[in-house]
Tab-separated table of N, CA and C in Angstrom:
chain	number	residue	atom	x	y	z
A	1	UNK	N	27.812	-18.814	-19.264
A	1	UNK	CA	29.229	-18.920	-19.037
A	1	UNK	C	29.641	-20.388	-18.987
A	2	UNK	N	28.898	-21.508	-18.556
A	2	UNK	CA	29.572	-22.573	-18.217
A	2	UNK	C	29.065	-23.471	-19.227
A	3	UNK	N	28.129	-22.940	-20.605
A	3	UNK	CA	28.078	-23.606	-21.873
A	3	UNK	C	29.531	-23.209	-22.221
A	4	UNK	N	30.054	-22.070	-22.465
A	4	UNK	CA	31.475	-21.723	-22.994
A	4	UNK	C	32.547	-23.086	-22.554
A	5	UNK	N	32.065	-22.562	-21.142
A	5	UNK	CA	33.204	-23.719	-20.803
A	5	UNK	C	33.372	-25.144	-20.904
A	6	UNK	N	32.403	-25.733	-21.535
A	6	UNK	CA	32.135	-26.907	-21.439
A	6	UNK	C	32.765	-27.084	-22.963
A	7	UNK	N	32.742	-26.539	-24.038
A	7	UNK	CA	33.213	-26.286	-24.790
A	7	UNK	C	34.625	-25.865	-25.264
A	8	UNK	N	35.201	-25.932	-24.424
A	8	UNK	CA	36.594	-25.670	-24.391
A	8	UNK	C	38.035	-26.848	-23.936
A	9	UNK	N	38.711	-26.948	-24.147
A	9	UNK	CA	39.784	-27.792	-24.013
A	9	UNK	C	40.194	-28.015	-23.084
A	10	UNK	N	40.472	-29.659	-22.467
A	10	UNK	CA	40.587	-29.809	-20.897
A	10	UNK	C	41.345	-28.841	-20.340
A	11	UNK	N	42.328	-28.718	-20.424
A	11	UNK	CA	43.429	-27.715	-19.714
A	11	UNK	C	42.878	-26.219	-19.773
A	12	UNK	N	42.031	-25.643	-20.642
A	12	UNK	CA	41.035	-24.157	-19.997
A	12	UNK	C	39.984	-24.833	-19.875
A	13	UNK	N	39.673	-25.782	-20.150
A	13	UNK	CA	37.811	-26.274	-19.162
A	13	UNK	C	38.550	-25.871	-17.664
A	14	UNK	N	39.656	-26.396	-16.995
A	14	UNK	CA	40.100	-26.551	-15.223
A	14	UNK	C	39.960	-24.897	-14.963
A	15	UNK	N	40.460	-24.388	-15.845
A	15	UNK	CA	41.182	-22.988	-15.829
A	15	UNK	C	40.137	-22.142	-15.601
A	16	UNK	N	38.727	-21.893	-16.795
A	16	UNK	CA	38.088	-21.131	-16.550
A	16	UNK	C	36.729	-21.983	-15.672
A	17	UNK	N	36.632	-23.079	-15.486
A	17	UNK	CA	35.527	-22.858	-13.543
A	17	UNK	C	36.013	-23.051	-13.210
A	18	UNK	N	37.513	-22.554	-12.484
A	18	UNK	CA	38.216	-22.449	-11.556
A	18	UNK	C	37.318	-20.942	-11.679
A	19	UNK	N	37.536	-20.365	-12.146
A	19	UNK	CA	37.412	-18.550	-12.097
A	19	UNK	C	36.043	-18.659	-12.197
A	20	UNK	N	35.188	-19.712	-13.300
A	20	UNK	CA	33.405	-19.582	-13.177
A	20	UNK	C	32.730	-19.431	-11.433
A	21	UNK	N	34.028	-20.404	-10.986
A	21	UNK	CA	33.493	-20.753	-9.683
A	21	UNK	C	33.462	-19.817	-8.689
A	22	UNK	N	34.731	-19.638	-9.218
A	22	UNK	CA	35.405	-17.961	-7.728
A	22	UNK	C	34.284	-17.448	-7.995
A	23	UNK	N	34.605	-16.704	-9.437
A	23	UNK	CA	33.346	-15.613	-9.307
A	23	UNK	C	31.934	-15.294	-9.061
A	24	UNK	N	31.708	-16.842	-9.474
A	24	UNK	CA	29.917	-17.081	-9.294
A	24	UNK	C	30.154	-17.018	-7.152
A	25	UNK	N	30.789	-17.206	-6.306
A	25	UNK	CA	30.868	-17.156	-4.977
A	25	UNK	C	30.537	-15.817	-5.144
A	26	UNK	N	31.867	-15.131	-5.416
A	26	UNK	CA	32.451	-13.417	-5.123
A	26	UNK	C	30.578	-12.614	-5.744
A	27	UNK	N	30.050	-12.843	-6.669
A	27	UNK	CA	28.254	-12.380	-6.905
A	27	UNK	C	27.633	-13.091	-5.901
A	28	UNK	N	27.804	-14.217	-4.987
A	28	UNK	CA	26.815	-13.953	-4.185
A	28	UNK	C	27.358	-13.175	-3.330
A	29	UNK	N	28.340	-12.923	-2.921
A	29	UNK	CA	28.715	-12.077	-1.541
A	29	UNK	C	28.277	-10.568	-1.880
A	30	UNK	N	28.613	-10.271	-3.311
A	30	UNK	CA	28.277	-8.977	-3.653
A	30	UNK	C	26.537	-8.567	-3.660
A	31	UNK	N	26.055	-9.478	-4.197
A	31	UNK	CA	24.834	-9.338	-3.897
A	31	UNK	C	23.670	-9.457	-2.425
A	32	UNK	N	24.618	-10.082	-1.799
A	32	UNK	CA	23.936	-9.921	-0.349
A	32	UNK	C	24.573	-8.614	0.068
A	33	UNK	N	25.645	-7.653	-0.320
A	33	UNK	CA	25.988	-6.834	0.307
A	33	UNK	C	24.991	-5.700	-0.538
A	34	UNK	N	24.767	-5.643	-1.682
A	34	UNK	CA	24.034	-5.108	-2.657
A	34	UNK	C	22.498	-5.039	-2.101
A	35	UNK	N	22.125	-6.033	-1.590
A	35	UNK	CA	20.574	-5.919	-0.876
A	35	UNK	C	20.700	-5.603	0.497
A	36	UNK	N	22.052	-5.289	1.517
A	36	UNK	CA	21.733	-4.881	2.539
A	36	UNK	C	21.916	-3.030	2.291
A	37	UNK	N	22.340	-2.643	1.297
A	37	UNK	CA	22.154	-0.899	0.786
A	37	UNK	C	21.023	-0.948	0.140
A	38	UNK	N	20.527	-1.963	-0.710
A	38	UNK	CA	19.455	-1.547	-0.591
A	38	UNK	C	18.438	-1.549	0.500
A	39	UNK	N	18.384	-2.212	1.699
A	39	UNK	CA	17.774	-1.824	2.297
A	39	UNK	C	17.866	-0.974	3.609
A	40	UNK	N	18.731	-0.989	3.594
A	40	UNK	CA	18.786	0.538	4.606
A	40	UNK	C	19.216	1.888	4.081
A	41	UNK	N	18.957	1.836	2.728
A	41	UNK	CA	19.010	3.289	2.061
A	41	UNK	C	17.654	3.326	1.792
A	42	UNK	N	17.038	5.101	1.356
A	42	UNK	CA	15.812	5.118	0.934
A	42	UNK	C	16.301	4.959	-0.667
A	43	UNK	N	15.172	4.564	-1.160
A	43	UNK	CA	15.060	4.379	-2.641
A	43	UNK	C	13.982	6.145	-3.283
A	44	UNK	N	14.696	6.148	-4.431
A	44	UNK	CA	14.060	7.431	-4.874
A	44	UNK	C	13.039	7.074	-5.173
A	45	UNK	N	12.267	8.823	-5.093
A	45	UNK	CA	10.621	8.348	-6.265
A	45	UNK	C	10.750	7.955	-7.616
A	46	UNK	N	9.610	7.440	-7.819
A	46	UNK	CA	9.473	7.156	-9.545
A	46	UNK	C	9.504	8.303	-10.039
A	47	UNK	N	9.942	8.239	-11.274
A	47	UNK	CA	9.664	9.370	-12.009
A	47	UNK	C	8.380	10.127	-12.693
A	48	UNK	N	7.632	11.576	-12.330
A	48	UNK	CA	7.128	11.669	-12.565
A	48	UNK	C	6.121	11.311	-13.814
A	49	UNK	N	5.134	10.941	-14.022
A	49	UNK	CA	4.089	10.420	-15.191
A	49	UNK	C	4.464	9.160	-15.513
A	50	UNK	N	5.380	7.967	-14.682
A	50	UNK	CA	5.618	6.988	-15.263
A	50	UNK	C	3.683	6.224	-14.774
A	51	UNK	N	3.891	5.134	-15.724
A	51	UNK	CA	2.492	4.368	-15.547
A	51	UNK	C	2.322	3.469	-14.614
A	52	UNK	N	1.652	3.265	-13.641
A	52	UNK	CA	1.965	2.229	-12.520
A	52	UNK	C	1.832	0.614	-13.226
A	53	UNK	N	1.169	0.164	-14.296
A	53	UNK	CA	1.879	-0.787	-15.051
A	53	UNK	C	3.544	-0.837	-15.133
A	54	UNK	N	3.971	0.461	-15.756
A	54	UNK	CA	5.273	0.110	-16.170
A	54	UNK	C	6.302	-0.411	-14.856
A	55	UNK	N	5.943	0.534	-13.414
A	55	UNK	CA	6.359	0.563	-12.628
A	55	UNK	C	6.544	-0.907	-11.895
A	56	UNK	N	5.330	-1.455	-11.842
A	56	UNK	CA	5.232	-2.379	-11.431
A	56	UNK	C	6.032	-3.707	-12.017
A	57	UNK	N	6.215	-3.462	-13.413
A	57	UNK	CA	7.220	-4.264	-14.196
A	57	UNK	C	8.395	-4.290	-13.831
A	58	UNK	N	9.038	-2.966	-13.973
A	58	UNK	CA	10.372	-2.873	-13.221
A	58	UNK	C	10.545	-3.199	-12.082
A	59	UNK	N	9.724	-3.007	-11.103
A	59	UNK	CA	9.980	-3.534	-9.925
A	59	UNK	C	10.034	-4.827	-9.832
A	60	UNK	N	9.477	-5.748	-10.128
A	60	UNK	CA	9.146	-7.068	-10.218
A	60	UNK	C	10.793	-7.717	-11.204
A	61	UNK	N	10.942	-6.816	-12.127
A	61	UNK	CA	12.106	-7.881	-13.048
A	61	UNK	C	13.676	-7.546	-12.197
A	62	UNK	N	13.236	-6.037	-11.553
A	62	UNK	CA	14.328	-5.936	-10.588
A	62	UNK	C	14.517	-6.834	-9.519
A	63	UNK	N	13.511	-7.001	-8.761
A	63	UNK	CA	13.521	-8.161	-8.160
A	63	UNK	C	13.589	-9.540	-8.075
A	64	UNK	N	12.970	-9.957	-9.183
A	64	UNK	CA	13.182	-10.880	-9.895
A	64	UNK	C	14.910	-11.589	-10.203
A	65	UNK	N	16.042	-10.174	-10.515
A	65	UNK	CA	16.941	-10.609	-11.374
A	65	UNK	C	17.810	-10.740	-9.464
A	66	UNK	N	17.680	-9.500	-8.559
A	66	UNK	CA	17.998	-10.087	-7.424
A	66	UNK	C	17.762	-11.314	-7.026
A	67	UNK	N	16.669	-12.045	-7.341
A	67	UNK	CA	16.328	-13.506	-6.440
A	67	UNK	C	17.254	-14.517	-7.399
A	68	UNK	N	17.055	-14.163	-8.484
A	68	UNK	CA	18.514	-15.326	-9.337
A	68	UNK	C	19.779	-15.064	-8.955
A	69	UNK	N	20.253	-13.714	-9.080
A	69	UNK	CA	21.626	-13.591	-8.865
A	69	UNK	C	21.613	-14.046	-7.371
A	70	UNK	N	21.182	-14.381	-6.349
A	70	UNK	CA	21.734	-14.731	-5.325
A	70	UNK	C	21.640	-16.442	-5.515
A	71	UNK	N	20.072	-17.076	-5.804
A	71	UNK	CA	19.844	-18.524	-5.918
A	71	UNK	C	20.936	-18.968	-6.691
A	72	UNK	N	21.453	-18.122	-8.145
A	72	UNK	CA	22.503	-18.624	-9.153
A	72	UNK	C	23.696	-19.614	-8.228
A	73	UNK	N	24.082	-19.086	-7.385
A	73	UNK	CA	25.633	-19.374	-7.270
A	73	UNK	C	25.757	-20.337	-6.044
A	74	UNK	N	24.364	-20.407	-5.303
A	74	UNK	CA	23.903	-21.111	-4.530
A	74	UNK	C	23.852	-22.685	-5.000
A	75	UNK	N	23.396	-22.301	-5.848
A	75	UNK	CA	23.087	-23.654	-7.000
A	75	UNK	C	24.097	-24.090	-7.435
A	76	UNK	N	25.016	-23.412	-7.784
A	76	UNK	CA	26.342	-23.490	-8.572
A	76	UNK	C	26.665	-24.099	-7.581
A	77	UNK	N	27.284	-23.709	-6.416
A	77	UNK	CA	27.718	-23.797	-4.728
A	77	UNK	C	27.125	-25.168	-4.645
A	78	UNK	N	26.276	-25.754	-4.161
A	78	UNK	CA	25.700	-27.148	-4.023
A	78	UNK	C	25.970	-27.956	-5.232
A	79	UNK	N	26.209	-27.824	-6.319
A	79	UNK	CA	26.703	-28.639	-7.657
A	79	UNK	C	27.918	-29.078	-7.489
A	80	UNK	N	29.051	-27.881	-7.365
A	80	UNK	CA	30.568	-28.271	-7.149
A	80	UNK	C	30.246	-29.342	-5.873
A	81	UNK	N	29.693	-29.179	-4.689
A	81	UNK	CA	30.514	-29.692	-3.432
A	81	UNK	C	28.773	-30.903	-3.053
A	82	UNK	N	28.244	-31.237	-3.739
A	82	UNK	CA	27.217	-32.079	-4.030
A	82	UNK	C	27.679	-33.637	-3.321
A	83	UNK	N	29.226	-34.072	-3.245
A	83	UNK	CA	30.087	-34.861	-2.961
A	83	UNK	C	30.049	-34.637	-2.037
A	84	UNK	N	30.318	-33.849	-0.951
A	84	UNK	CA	30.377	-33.221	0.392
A	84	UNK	C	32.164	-33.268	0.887
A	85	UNK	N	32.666	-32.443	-0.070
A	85	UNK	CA	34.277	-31.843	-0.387
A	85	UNK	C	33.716	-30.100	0.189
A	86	UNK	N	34.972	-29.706	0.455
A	86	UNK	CA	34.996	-28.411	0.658
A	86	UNK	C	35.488	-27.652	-0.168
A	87	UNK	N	35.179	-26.324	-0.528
A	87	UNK	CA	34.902	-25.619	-1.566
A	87	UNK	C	35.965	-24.833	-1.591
A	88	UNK	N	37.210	-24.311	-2.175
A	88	UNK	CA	38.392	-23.455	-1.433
A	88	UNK	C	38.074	-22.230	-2.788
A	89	UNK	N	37.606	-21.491	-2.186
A	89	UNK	CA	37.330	-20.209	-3.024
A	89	UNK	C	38.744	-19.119	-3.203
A	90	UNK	N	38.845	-19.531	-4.556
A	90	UNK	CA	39.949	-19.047	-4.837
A	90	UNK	C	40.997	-20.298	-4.546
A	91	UNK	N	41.246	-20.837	-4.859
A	91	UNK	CA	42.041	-21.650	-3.798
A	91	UNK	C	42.380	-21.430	-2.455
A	92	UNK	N	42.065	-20.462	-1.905
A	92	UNK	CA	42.299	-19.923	-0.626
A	92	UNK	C	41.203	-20.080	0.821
A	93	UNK	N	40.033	-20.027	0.431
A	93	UNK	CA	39.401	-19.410	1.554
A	93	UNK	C	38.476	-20.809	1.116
A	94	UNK	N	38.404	-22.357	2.417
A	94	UNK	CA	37.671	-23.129	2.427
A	94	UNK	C	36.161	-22.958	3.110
A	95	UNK	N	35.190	-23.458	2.060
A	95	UNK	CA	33.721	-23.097	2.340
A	95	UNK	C	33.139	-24.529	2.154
A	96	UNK	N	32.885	-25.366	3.481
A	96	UNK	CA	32.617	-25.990	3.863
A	96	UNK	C	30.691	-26.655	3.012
A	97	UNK	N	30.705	-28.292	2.306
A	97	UNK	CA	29.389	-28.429	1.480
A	97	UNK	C	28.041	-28.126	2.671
A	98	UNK	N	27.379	-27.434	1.419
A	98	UNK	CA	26.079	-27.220	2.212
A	98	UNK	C	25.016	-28.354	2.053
A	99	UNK	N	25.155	-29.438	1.508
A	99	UNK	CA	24.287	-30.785	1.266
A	99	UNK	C	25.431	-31.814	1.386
A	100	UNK	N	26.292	-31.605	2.009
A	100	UNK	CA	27.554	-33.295	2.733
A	100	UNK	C	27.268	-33.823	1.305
A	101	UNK	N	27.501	-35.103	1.622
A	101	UNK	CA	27.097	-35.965	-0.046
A	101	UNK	C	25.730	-36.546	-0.288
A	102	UNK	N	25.774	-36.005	-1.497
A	102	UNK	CA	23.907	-35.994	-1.936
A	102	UNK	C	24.458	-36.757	-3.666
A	103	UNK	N	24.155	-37.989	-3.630
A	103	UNK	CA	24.619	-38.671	-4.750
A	103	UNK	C	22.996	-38.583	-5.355
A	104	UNK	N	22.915	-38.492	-6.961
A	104	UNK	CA	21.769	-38.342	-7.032
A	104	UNK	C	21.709	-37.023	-8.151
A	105	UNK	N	21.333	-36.062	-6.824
A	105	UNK	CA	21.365	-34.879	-7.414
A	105	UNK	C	21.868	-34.173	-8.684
A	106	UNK	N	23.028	-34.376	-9.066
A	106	UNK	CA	24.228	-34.011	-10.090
A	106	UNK	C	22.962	-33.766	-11.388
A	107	UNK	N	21.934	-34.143	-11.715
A	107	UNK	CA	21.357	-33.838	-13.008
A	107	UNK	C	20.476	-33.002	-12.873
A	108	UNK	N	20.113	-32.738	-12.168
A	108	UNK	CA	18.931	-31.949	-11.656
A	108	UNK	C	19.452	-31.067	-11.129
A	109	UNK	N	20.139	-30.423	-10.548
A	109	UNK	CA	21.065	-29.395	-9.759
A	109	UNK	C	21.621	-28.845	-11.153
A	110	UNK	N	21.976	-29.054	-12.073
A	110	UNK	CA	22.658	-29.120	-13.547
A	110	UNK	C	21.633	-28.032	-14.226
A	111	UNK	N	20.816	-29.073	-14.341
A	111	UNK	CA	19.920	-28.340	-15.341
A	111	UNK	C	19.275	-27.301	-14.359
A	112	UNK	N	19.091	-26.851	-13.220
A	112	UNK	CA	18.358	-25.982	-12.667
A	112	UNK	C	19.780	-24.528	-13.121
A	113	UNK	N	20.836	-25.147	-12.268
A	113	UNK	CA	21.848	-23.803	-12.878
A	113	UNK	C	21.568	-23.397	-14.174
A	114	UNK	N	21.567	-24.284	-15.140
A	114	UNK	CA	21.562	-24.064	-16.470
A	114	UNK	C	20.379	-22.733	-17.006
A	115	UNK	N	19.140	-23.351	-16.598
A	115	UNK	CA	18.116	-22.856	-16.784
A	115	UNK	C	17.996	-21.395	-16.417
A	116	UNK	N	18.226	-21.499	-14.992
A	116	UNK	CA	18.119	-20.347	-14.305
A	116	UNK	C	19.740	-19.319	-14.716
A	117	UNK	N	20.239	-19.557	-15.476
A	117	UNK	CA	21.471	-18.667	-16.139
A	117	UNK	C	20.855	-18.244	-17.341
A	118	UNK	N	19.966	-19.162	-18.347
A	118	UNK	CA	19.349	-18.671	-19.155
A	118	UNK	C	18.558	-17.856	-18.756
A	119	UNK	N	17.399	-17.711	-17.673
A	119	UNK	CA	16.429	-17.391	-16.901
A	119	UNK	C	17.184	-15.365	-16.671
A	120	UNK	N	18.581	-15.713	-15.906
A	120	UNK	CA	19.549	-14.289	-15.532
A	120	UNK	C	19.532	-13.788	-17.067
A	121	UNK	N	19.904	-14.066	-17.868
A	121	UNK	CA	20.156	-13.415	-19.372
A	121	UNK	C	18.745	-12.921	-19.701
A	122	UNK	N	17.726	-13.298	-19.467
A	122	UNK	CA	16.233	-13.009	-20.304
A	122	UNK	C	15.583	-11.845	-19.059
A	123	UNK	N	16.257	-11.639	-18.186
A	123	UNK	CA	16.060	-10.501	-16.937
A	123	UNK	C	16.861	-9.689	-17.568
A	124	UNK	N	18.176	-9.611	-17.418
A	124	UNK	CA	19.363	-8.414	-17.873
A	124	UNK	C	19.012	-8.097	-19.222
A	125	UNK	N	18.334	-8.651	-19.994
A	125	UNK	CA	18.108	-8.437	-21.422
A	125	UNK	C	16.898	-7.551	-21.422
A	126	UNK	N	16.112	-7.687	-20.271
A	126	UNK	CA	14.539	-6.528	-19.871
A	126	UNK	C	14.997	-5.758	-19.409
A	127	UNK	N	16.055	-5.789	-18.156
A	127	UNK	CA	16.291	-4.524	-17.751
A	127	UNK	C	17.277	-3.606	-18.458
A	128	UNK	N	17.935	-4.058	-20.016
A	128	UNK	CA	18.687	-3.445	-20.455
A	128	UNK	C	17.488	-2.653	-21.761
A	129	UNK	N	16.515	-3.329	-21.967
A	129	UNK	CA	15.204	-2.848	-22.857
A	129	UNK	C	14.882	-1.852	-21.895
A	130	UNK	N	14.506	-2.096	-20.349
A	130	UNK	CA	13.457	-0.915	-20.219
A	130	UNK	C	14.930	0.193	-19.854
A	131	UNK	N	15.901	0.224	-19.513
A	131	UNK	CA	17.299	1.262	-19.771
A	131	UNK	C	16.901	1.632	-20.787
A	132	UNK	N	17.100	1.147	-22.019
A	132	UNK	CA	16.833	2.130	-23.384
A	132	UNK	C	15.228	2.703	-23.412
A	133	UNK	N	14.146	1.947	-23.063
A	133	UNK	CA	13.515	2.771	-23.362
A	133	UNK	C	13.089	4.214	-22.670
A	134	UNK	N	13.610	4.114	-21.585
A	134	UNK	CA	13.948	5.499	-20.436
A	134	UNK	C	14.941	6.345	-20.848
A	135	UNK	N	15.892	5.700	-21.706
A	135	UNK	CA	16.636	6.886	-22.258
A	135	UNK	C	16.532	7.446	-23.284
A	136	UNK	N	15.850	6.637	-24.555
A	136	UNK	CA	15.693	7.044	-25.424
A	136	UNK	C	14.123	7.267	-26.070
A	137	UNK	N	13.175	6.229	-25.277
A	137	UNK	CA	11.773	6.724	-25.829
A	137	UNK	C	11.119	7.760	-24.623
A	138	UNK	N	11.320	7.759	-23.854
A	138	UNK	CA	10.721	9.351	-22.566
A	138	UNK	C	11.497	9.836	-22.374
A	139	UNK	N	12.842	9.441	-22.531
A	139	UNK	CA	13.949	10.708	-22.034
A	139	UNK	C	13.872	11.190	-20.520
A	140	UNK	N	13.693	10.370	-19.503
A	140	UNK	CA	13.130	10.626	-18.204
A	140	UNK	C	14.413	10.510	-17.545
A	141	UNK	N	14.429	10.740	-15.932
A	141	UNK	CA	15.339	10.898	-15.020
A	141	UNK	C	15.713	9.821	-14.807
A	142	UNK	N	15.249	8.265	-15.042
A	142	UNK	CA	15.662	6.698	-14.493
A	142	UNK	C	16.667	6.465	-13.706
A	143	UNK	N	17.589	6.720	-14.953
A	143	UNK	CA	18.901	6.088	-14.800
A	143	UNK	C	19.754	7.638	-13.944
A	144	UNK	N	19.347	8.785	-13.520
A	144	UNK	CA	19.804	9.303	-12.495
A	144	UNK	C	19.638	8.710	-11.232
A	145	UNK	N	18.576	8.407	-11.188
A	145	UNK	CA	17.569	7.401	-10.322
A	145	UNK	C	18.692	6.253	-9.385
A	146	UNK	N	19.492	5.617	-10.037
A	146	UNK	CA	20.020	4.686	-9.591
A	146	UNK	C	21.296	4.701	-8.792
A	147	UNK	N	20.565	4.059	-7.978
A	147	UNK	CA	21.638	3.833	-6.549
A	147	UNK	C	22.645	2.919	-6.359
């Protein structure tokens, strides 16, 4: 998302991380609320005859794509306010820097978002492979499966 934007014309560069920004906040909040159902709900069984290889894959890239989507915006979050400015989400709701001013950082904080957004795409891109192959090469219960 924020290759797009970098690519775009000053007046929608402001426009859209204004909204990169909101929203990358609004996914972490969703996702900490997302891992507290998951954990105080039970999780279903696997589906019968799956392979504990396969299982173990999914579990791991599921988890996996949880530990980015929360680090993502974190990262993002310490990039904007790296200066030690406060963060007004949405324009509305001020969220105070979590590193005050850290001069320095700005390239390395950069490329870690960067990476690790490429990193989110090459997860959602497995878990959208092993989706198809549950629906269309075993034809199994999976995706009833999901909570």
């Amino acid at each position: 998302m924020g290759l797009l934007g970098a690519s775009l014309h000053v007046d929608a560069t402001k426009s859209f991380f204004f909204w990169h920004e909101a929203l990358g906040v609004t996914v972490f909040w969703l996702m900490l609320a997302r891992l507290c159902v998951r954990f105080l709900t039970d999780t279903p069984a696997k589906p019968a005859g799956m392979p504990a290889g396969l299982a173990s894959l999914a579990y791991l890239n599921q988890w996996l794509l949880y530990l980015a989507l929360i680090c993502q915006p974190i990262i993002g979050y310490i990039l904007v306010t790296d200066h030690g400015s406060t963060y007004m989400w949405f324009g509305a709701v001020p969220i105070p820097s979590l590193v005050g001013k850290a001069p320095g950082i700005d390239h390395f904080v950069a490329d870690l978002h960067t990476y690790l957004g490429w990193t989110i795409l090459v997860l959602v891109g497995l878990h959208l492979l092993g989706m198809l192959y549950h629906r269309v090469i075993r034809q199994d219960d999976t995706l009833a499966r999901m909570t």
